[in-house]
C-alpha cells in the first residue's frame, strides 16, 4: 500500500508540477482543509479528511398528543415510544410530547382553568409533565422521568421518586411551584392551542403525528410497531435495532 501523502505536500507538488491539484476554487490554506465540512468540500479533500462525516439523514419527527391518565396513552408511551427511543441511536427519532388530549379550557377571572377527560387528577398529571419539560428543557432528561411517572401506579404521586432515579439534579419544588402558579396554566394553555390546531382535528388519544402528518395508516402502524415504522421511514443507514422489527400489538385509544 502506498504511503499517505500529507495534504500540504500534495499542494506543493501540484503547484510545482502544474497538475492543477491545488484546487483553484479553494482559497483556504492546507492546514484548514479538514477544519469543517464546508471547507473540505470547497477544497475537494473529502478522501483526506477522515474526521469530516458525510451529511446524515434527517431524523423522523414524531409528535405525541396524549393524556397522563388515558390507559391507551400510558401503554403507547411506555411500551412503544420509550422503548423505541431507547433502542435507536441519537439522530434517528425526534419526539415532541404534548400532554393535554381531550381536555377543555376556559378563562375564569382572567385565569385559565381546565377540565380533563379522566378528572382533576389527570389535569394535575398533564400540568406536572408540562412543568417538568419546561424546567428540564433537555428531552433526554425529562423523558425518562415521564416514562417513570406513566409506568407507575400513579402518574401524579411518584414525581419525586422518579426525579431521584432519573433526574436527581432537577428541583421538585420548582416543578410544584410551576403547577401551583400561573406558569403551569400558561403552559397548559399552549398545549391546548397546539392540540386545537391539529389538522385533521384529533378524534382520540394517543394521537400520533409523523413528519407533520397524521393518517389512519400511520396511527395504526405506530401503535402496532413504532420501531418498525420509524425504521421504514428513516432514510439514513439503518441502525442495528432495525434488523429485527417483527411483531405488533393491538390498537387502543381514548376517544373524545
Short mmCIF file of C-alpha atoms in Angstrom, two decimals:
data_model
loop_
_atom_site.label_atom_id
_atom_site.label_comp_id
_atom_site.label_asym_id
_atom_site.label_seq_id
_atom_site.Cartn_x
_atom_site.Cartn_y
_atom_site.Cartn_z
CA UNK A 1 0.00 0.00 0.00
CA UNK A 2 1.35 3.41 -0.94
CA UNK A 3 2.20 5.68 1.99
CA UNK A 4 -0.21 8.52 2.74
CA UNK A 5 0.94 11.88 1.41
CA UNK A 6 0.31 14.92 3.62
CA UNK A 7 -2.12 17.45 2.16
CA UNK A 8 0.40 20.25 2.34
CA UNK A 9 2.92 18.20 0.33
CA UNK A 10 0.23 17.36 -2.23
CA UNK A 11 -0.48 21.04 -2.70
CA UNK A 12 3.22 21.92 -3.13
CA UNK A 13 3.74 19.10 -5.62
CA UNK A 14 0.70 20.16 -7.59
CA UNK A 15 1.88 23.75 -7.81
CA UNK A 16 5.39 22.69 -8.81
CA UNK A 17 4.29 20.23 -11.46
CA UNK A 18 1.37 22.26 -12.78
CA UNK A 19 -1.07 19.40 -12.18
CA UNK A 20 -3.93 21.62 -11.04
CA UNK A 21 -4.24 19.61 -7.83
CA UNK A 22 -4.06 22.71 -5.67
CA UNK A 23 -7.79 23.09 -6.25
CA UNK A 24 -8.13 26.57 -7.76
CA UNK A 25 -11.60 27.05 -6.22
CA UNK A 26 -10.13 26.59 -2.75
CA UNK A 27 -8.86 29.76 -1.11
CA UNK A 28 -8.03 28.15 2.22
CA UNK A 29 -4.54 27.14 3.45
CA UNK A 30 -3.96 23.41 3.52
CA UNK A 31 -3.92 23.19 7.31
CA UNK A 32 -7.59 24.27 7.30
CA UNK A 33 -8.86 21.84 4.67
CA UNK A 34 -10.19 19.42 7.30
CA UNK A 35 -11.43 22.03 9.76
CA UNK A 36 -15.06 21.99 8.57
CA UNK A 37 -17.19 20.15 6.05
CA UNK A 38 -17.76 23.35 4.03
CA UNK A 39 -14.03 23.92 3.57
CA UNK A 40 -13.40 20.22 2.89
CA UNK A 41 -15.96 20.21 0.08
CA UNK A 42 -14.70 23.51 -1.36
CA UNK A 43 -11.18 22.08 -1.49
CA UNK A 44 -12.34 18.65 -2.73
CA UNK A 45 -10.44 17.00 0.10
CA UNK A 46 -13.07 14.57 1.41
CA UNK A 47 -10.90 11.50 0.85
CA UNK A 48 -8.15 13.00 3.01
CA UNK A 49 -10.33 14.21 5.89
CA UNK A 50 -11.46 11.20 7.88
CA UNK A 51 -12.80 13.42 10.67
CA UNK A 52 -15.40 15.04 8.38
CA UNK A 53 -18.56 12.96 8.29
CA UNK A 54 -20.94 12.96 5.39
CA UNK A 55 -24.35 14.58 5.86
CA UNK A 56 -26.72 12.34 7.79
CA UNK A 57 -30.36 11.72 7.01
CA UNK A 58 -32.97 13.88 8.72
CA UNK A 59 -34.48 12.28 11.84
CA UNK A 60 -38.05 11.04 11.84
CA UNK A 61 -40.20 13.66 13.59
CA UNK A 62 -42.88 12.32 15.94
CA UNK A 63 -45.35 14.37 17.98
CA UNK A 64 -47.46 12.63 20.61
CA UNK A 65 -50.68 14.27 21.81
CA UNK A 66 -51.78 12.44 24.93
CA UNK A 67 -53.32 12.48 28.42
CA UNK A 68 -51.49 11.47 31.56
CA UNK A 69 -54.19 9.04 32.78
CA UNK A 70 -55.51 7.66 29.49
CA UNK A 71 -54.72 3.91 29.65
CA UNK A 72 -54.03 3.72 25.90
CA UNK A 73 -51.70 6.73 26.10
CA UNK A 74 -49.78 5.26 29.00
CA UNK A 75 -49.43 1.95 27.19
CA UNK A 76 -48.19 3.57 23.98
CA UNK A 77 -45.74 5.88 25.75
CA UNK A 78 -44.28 3.16 27.97
CA UNK A 79 -44.30 0.13 25.68
CA UNK A 80 -43.80 1.68 22.24
CA UNK A 81 -42.43 5.22 22.36
CA UNK A 82 -39.94 4.95 25.20
CA UNK A 83 -38.70 1.53 24.09
CA UNK A 84 -38.21 2.72 20.51
CA UNK A 85 -36.36 5.82 21.73
CA UNK A 86 -34.04 3.67 23.84
CA UNK A 87 -33.28 1.25 21.02
CA UNK A 88 -32.47 3.83 18.36
CA UNK A 89 -29.28 5.90 18.30
CA UNK A 90 -29.39 9.66 18.63
CA UNK A 91 -30.40 11.48 15.48
CA UNK A 92 -32.86 8.90 14.16
CA UNK A 93 -36.02 9.95 16.04
CA UNK A 94 -37.06 13.37 17.39
CA UNK A 95 -40.01 13.36 19.79
CA UNK A 96 -42.35 16.15 20.91
CA UNK A 97 -44.71 15.48 23.82
CA UNK A 98 -47.94 17.45 24.23
CA UNK A 99 -49.89 16.45 27.36
CA UNK A 100 -53.46 17.73 27.00
CA UNK A 101 -55.52 15.38 24.86
CA UNK A 102 -59.30 15.56 25.23
CA UNK A 103 -59.23 18.30 27.88
CA UNK A 104 -61.19 21.54 27.68
CA UNK A 105 -60.21 25.01 28.84
CA UNK A 106 -61.95 28.24 29.76
CA UNK A 107 -60.84 31.55 31.19
CA UNK A 108 -62.34 32.45 34.55
CA UNK A 109 -61.50 35.79 36.18
CA UNK A 110 -58.50 36.15 33.88
CA UNK A 111 -57.05 32.69 34.66
CA UNK A 112 -57.12 29.51 32.58
CA UNK A 113 -59.00 26.58 34.07
CA UNK A 114 -59.13 23.06 32.66
CA UNK A 115 -61.44 20.06 32.68
CA UNK A 116 -59.88 16.74 31.77
CA UNK A 117 -61.40 13.51 30.48
CA UNK A 118 -60.23 11.48 33.46
CA UNK A 119 -60.87 14.14 36.11
CA UNK A 120 -58.82 16.63 38.09
CA UNK A 121 -56.08 14.09 38.78
CA UNK A 122 -55.38 13.90 35.06
CA UNK A 123 -55.24 17.69 34.79
CA UNK A 124 -52.64 17.62 37.56
CA UNK A 125 -50.65 14.92 35.75
CA UNK A 126 -50.74 16.85 32.48
CA UNK A 127 -49.55 20.01 34.17
CA UNK A 128 -46.84 18.24 36.17
CA UNK A 129 -45.37 16.88 32.96
CA UNK A 130 -45.67 20.22 31.15
CA UNK A 131 -43.86 21.94 34.03
CA UNK A 132 -41.26 19.15 34.15
CA UNK A 133 -40.49 19.66 30.45
CA UNK A 134 -40.25 23.43 30.94
CA UNK A 135 -37.92 23.07 33.91
CA UNK A 136 -35.66 20.39 32.41
CA UNK A 137 -35.60 21.67 28.80
CA UNK A 138 -33.47 18.72 27.66
CA UNK A 139 -35.50 15.82 26.25
CA UNK A 140 -33.05 13.17 27.41
CA UNK A 141 -33.51 14.47 30.95
CA UNK A 142 -37.29 14.69 31.19
CA UNK A 143 -38.44 11.78 29.01
CA UNK A 144 -37.18 9.05 31.39
CA UNK A 145 -38.95 10.87 34.25
CA UNK A 146 -42.22 10.95 32.30
CA UNK A 147 -41.76 7.28 31.44
CA UNK A 148 -41.33 6.57 35.14
CA UNK A 149 -44.44 8.57 36.05
CA UNK A 150 -46.56 6.86 33.39
CA UNK A 151 -45.33 3.34 34.14
CA UNK A 152 -46.05 3.55 37.88
CA UNK A 153 -49.32 3.01 39.69
CA UNK A 154 -49.91 6.77 39.86
CA UNK A 155 -48.85 9.33 37.26
CA UNK A 156 -49.11 12.16 39.81
CA UNK A 157 -47.81 10.82 43.12
CA UNK A 158 -44.42 9.48 42.07
CA UNK A 159 -42.75 12.61 40.68
CA UNK A 160 -40.19 12.93 43.48
CA UNK A 161 -39.27 9.25 43.35
CA UNK A 162 -38.87 9.37 39.57
CA UNK A 163 -36.74 12.50 39.80
CA UNK A 164 -34.46 10.85 42.37
CA UNK A 165 -33.84 7.93 39.99
CA UNK A 166 -33.70 9.63 36.59
CA UNK A 167 -33.03 13.35 37.14
CA UNK A 168 -31.69 13.99 40.66
CA UNK A 169 -30.41 17.45 39.67
CA UNK A 170 -33.92 18.74 38.98
CA UNK A 171 -35.72 20.55 41.79
CA UNK A 172 -39.14 19.04 42.51
CA UNK A 173 -40.05 22.23 44.38
CA UNK A 174 -39.66 24.34 41.24
CA UNK A 175 -41.92 21.96 39.31
CA UNK A 176 -44.53 22.12 42.06
CA UNK A 177 -44.33 25.92 42.12
CA UNK A 178 -44.88 25.94 38.35
CA UNK A 179 -48.01 23.79 38.76
CA UNK A 180 -49.40 25.97 41.51
CA UNK A 181 -48.63 29.28 39.78
CA UNK A 182 -49.60 30.99 36.56
CA UNK A 183 -46.78 29.35 34.60
CA UNK A 184 -48.37 25.90 34.74
CA UNK A 185 -51.71 27.21 33.49
CA UNK A 186 -50.00 29.11 30.68
CA UNK A 187 -48.08 26.02 29.62
CA UNK A 188 -51.31 24.03 29.52
CA UNK A 189 -52.96 26.79 27.50
CA UNK A 190 -50.13 26.49 24.98
CA UNK A 191 -50.69 22.73 24.81
CA UNK A 192 -54.40 23.38 24.29
CA UNK A 193 -53.59 25.67 21.37
CA UNK A 194 -51.23 23.10 19.83
CA UNK A 195 -53.87 20.38 20.19
CA UNK A 196 -56.69 22.52 18.82
CA UNK A 197 -54.54 23.43 15.79
CA UNK A 198 -54.17 19.80 14.69
CA UNK A 199 -55.15 19.16 11.07
CA UNK A 200 -57.02 16.92 10.86
CA UNK A 201 -58.51 17.56 14.32
CA UNK A 202 -57.77 14.79 16.80
CA UNK A 203 -60.55 12.30 17.44
CA UNK A 204 -58.89 10.31 20.22
CA UNK A 205 -55.62 9.93 22.10
CA UNK A 206 -52.89 8.89 21.78
CA UNK A 207 -52.79 10.95 18.58
CA UNK A 208 -49.57 10.43 16.66
CA UNK A 209 -48.21 12.86 14.07
CA UNK A 210 -45.29 11.61 11.96
CA UNK A 211 -43.22 14.07 9.94
CA UNK A 212 -46.05 16.60 10.24
CA UNK A 213 -48.77 14.19 9.06
CA UNK A 214 -51.49 12.14 10.70
CA UNK A 215 -53.30 9.38 8.83
CA UNK A 216 -55.20 6.32 9.99
CA UNK A 217 -52.49 4.17 8.44
CA UNK A 218 -49.65 5.94 10.24
CA UNK A 219 -51.55 5.77 13.53
CA UNK A 220 -52.20 2.07 13.09
CA UNK A 221 -48.57 1.36 12.23
CA UNK A 222 -47.28 3.47 15.13
CA UNK A 223 -49.45 1.70 17.68
CA UNK A 224 -48.74 -1.73 16.20
CA UNK A 225 -44.95 -1.42 15.99
CA UNK A 226 -43.47 2.05 16.27
CA UNK A 227 -39.91 0.79 15.91
CA UNK A 228 -40.73 -0.88 12.61
CA UNK A 229 -42.44 2.30 11.32
CA UNK A 230 -39.54 4.57 12.27
CA UNK A 231 -37.07 2.16 10.69
CA UNK A 232 -39.08 2.17 7.47
CA UNK A 233 -39.28 5.97 7.35
CA UNK A 234 -35.68 6.76 8.29
CA UNK A 235 -33.70 7.47 5.12
CA UNK A 236 -30.21 7.03 6.56
CA UNK A 237 -28.19 3.89 7.23
CA UNK A 238 -30.43 1.57 9.20
CA UNK A 239 -29.29 1.17 12.82
CA UNK A 240 -28.80 -2.25 14.39
CA UNK A 241 -32.19 -2.11 16.13
CA UNK A 242 -33.94 -2.05 12.75
CA UNK A 243 -32.76 -5.54 11.81
CA UNK A 244 -35.47 -7.25 13.86
CA UNK A 245 -38.73 -5.30 13.85
CA UNK A 246 -41.28 -8.10 13.68
CA UNK A 247 -44.33 -8.28 15.88
CA UNK A 248 -47.28 -5.99 16.50
CA UNK A 249 -49.75 -5.04 19.22
CA UNK A 250 -53.49 -4.38 19.00
CA UNK A 251 -54.53 -0.72 18.83
CA UNK A 252 -56.21 1.02 21.78
CA UNK A 253 -57.32 4.66 22.16
CA UNK A 254 -59.22 7.03 24.45
CA UNK A 255 -61.97 8.65 22.39
CA UNK A 256 -63.26 12.14 22.99
#
